[in-house]
Amino acid sequence: DDVIHTFVGFFPASNPKYIVLVKMDRPQWGKEAASYTVTLAFREVEQFLINYYNIPPDEEQ
């Protein structure tokens, strides 16, 4: 059985400007690790873009 993990996230939360889709075909860790593998990859891309574009954190409401 082939497994595909996908995750879509956006940021900043209060006024989204970026949408990131992460897709992994046949990950070596199996389907049980989906919540960890793709979300970790999303977080790395998100942090890179936040630092690169100097995006300030959302204000608490």
C-alpha angles and dihedrals in degrees: 000000000000116000128204121191118201134177131175121195137168137202154237090032098215096047110013116212100159133051118189125191118195119193127179121188116210097345113206092233096061132231095302091071097053095110090055104038102050097035091052090051090048091051092053092051091044093051092047092053093044090053096040095050094033093234111186120227119262116265115249113250 
